[in-house]
Every structure is written in structure tokens, then in C-alpha cells.
PDB file of C-alpha atoms in Angstrom:
ATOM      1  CA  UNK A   1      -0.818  36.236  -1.662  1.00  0.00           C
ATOM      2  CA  UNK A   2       0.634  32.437  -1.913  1.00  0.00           C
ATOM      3  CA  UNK A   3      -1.413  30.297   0.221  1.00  0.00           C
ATOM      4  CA  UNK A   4       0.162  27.392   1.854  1.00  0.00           C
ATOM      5  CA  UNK A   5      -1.446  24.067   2.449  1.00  0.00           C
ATOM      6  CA  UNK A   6      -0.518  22.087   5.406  1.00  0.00           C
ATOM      7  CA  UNK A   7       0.891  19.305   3.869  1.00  0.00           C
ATOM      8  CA  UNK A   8      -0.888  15.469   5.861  1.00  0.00           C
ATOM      9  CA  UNK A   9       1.585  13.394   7.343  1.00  0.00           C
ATOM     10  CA  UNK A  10       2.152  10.438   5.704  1.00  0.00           C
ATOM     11  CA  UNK A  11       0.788   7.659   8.264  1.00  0.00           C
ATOM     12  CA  UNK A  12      -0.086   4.597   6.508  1.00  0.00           C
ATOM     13  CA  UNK A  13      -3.858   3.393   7.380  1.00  0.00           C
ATOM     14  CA  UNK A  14      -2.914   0.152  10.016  1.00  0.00           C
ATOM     15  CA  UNK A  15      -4.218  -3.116   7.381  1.00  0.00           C
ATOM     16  CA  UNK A  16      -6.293  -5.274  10.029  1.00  0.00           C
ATOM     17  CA  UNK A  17      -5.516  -8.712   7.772  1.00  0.00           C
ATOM     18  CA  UNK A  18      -1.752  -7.848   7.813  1.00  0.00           C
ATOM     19  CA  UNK A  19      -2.068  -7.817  11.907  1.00  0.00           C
ATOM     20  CA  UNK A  20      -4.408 -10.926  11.585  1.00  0.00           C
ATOM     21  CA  UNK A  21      -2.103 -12.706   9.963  1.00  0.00           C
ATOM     22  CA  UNK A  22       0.599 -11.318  12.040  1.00  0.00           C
ATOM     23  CA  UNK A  23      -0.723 -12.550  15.250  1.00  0.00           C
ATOM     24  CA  UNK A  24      -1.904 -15.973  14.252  1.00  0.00           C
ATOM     25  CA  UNK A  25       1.669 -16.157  13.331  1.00  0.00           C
ATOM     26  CA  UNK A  26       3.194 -15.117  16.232  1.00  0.00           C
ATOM     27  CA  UNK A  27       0.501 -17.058  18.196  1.00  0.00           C
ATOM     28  CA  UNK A  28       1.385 -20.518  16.230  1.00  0.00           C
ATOM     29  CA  UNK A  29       5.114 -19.566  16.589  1.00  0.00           C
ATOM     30  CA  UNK A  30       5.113 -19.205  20.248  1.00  0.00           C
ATOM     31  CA  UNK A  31       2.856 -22.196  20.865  1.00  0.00           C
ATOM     32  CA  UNK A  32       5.077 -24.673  18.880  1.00  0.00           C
ATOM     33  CA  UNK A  33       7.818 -23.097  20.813  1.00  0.00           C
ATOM     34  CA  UNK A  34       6.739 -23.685  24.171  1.00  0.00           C
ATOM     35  CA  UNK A  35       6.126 -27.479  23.283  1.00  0.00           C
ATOM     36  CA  UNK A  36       8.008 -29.597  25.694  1.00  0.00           C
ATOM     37  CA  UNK A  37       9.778 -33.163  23.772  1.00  0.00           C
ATOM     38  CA  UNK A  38       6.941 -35.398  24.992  1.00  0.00           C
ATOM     39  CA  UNK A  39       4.352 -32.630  23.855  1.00  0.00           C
ATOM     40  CA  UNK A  40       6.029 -32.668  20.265  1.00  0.00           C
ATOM     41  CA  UNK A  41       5.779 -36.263  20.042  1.00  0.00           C
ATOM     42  CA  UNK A  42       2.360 -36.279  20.232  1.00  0.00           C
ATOM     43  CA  UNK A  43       1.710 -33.191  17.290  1.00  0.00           C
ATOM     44  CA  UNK A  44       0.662 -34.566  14.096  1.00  0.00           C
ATOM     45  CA  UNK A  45       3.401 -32.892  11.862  1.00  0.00           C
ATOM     46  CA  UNK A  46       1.509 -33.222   8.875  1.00  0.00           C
ATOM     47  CA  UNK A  47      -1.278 -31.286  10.438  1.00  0.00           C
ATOM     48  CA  UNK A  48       0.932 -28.600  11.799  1.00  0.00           C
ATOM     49  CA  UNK A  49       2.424 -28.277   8.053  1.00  0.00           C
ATOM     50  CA  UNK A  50      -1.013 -28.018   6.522  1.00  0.00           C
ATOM     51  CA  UNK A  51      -1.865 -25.332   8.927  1.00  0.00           C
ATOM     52  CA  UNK A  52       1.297 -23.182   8.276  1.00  0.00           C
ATOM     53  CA  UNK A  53       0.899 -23.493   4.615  1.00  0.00           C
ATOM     54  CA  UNK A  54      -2.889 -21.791   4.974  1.00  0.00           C
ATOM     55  CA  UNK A  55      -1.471 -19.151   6.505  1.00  0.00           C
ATOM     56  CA  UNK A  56       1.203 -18.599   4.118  1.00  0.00           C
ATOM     57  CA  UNK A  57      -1.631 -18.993   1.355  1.00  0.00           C
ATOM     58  CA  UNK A  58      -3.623 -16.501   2.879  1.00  0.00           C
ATOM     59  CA  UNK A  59      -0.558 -14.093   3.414  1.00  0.00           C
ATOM     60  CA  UNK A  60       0.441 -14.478  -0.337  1.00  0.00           C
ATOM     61  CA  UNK A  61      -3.380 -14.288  -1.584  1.00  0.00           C
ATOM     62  CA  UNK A  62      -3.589 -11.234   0.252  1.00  0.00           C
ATOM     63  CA  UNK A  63      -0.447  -8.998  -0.927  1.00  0.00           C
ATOM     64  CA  UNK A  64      -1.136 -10.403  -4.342  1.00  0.00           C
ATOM     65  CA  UNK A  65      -4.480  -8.648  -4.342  1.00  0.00           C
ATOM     66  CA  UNK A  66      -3.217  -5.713  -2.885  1.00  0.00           C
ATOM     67  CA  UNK A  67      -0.524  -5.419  -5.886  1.00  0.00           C
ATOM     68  CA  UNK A  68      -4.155  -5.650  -8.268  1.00  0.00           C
ATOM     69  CA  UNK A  69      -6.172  -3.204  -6.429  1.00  0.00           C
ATOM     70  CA  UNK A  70      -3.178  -0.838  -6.509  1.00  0.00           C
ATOM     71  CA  UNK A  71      -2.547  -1.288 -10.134  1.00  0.00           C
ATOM     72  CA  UNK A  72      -6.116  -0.714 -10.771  1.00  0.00           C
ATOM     73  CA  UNK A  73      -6.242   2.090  -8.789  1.00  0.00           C
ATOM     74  CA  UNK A  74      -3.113   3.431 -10.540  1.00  0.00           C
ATOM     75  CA  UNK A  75      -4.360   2.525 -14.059  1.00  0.00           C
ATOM     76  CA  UNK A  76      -7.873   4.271 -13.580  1.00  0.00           C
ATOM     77  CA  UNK A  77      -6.310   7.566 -12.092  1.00  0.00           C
ATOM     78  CA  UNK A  78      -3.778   8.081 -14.966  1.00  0.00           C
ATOM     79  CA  UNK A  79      -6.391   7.403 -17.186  1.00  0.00           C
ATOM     80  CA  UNK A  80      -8.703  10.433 -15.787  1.00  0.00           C
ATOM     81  CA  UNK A  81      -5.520  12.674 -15.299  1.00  0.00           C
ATOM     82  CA  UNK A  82      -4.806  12.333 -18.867  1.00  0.00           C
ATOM     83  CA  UNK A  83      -8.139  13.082 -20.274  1.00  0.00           C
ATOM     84  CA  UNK A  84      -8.597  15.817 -17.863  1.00  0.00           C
ATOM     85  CA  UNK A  85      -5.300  17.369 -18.775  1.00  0.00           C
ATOM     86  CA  UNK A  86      -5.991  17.060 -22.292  1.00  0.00           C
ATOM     87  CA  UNK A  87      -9.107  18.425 -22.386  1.00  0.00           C
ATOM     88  CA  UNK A  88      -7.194  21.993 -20.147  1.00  0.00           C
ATOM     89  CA  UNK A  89      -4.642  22.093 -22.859  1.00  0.00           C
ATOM     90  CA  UNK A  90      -7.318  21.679 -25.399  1.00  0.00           C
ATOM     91  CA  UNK A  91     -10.117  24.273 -24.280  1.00  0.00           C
ATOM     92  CA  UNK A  92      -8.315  26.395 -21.651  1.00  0.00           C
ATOM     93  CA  UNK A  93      -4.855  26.496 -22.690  1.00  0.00           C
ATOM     94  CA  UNK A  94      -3.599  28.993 -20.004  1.00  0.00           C
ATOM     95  CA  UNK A  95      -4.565  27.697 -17.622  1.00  0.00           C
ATOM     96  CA  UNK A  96      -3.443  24.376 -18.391  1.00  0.00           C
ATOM     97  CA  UNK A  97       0.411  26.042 -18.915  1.00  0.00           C
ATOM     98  CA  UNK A  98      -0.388  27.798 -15.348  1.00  0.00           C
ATOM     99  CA  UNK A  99      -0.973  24.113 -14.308  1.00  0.00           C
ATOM    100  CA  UNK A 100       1.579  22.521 -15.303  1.00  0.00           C
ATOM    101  CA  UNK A 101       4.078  25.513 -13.959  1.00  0.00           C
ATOM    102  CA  UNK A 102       2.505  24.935 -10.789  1.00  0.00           C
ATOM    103  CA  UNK A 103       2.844  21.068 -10.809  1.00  0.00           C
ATOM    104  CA  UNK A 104       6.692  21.032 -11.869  1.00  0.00           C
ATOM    105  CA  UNK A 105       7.094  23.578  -9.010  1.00  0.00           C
ATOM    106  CA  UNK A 106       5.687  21.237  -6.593  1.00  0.00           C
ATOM    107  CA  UNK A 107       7.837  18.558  -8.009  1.00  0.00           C
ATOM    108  CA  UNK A 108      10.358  20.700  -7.500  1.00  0.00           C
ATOM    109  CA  UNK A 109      10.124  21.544  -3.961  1.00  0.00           C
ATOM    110  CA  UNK A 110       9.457  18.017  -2.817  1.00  0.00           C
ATOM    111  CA  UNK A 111      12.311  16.713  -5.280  1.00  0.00           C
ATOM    112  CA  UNK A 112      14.230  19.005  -2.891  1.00  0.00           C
ATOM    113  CA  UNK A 113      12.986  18.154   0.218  1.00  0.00           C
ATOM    114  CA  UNK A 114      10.455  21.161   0.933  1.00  0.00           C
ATOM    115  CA  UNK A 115      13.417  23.661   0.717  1.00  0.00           C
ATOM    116  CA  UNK A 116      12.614  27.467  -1.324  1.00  0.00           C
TER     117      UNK A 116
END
């Protein structure tokens, strides 16, 4: 009897820095905006600059580590799947062909969309 697995929606985790940086945006975008002439005259553009370029720094900074962690990640699991399926095909070699039948099936059905 095939047994099938509820497959987990696919709801990214919310990234609290992402809506940090997000919201200081929005916060710094809305405050220049409501600046009146005589208020603008009196903001140190130079200090304003700085202050956007930190933010921008910390936005790049952080999706740049992201990209590393996820390499990483990616790097260190392909490593393990490899010696995991070579070791299968090595000492239990049916079940590693039952595997891998199984796996392109999967591929399969999600290649087409979940349809038998």
C-alpha cells in the first residue's frame, strides 16, 4: 500500500533583519518626505547621505552573507548526499537502484506539477 506524505507548504520563514531594514527604510523615507522647505534647509545633507549609505551597507552585508551561508549549506549537503549514495550503491546495491527509481519518480511528479 503506497503511502502518501502530505507534502509542507512552502512558506518562507519571515527574515527579521530584512523587515529591520525595511522599516528603517520606510521610516527615513517618510521622514525626509514630510520635511517642509525651511525644515530641509536646516538637514545636514552630508549627514543624511552618510546615514543612507549605512543602511545600504548593512542591506548589502546582509544578502551577501546570506548568498555564503546558502552556498555552504548547499556545498556540505551535496557532499553527504554523495557519500551516502555511494556508499548504497556500494554495499546495498538494491536498494540504492530502488532509491534512485523512487527519486526520479518524485522528480517526475513534481516536474509535472503533482499530476499521476
Amino acid at each position: 500500500m503506497a503511502r502518501k506524505v502530505k507534502q509542507k507548504e512552502n512558506i518562507p520563514e519571515p527574515d527579521t533583519t530584512e523587515e529591520i531594514i525595511r522599516t528603517l527604510s520606510d521610516i527615513m523615507l517618510s521622514s525626509i518626505q514630510r520635511l517642509s522647505d525651511e525644515d530641509l534647509e536646516d538637514v545636514d545633507p552630508m549627514k543624511l547621505m552618510k546615514q543612507a549609505s549605512d543602511l545600504i551597507r548593512i542591506a548589502v552585508y546582509k544578502r551577501t552573507m546570506d548568498i555564503k551561508n546558502k552556498k555552504l549549506s548547499e556545498v556540505g549537503f551535496e557532499s553527504v548526499k554523495d557519500k551516502v549514495f555511494e556508499g548504497l550503491a556500494r554495499q546495498y546495491p538494491d536498494l540504492y537502484e530502488k532509491l534512485e527509481s523512487a527519486i526520479d519518480e518524485l522528480a517526475e511528479e513534481e516536474y509535472n506539477g503533482g499530476e499521476e
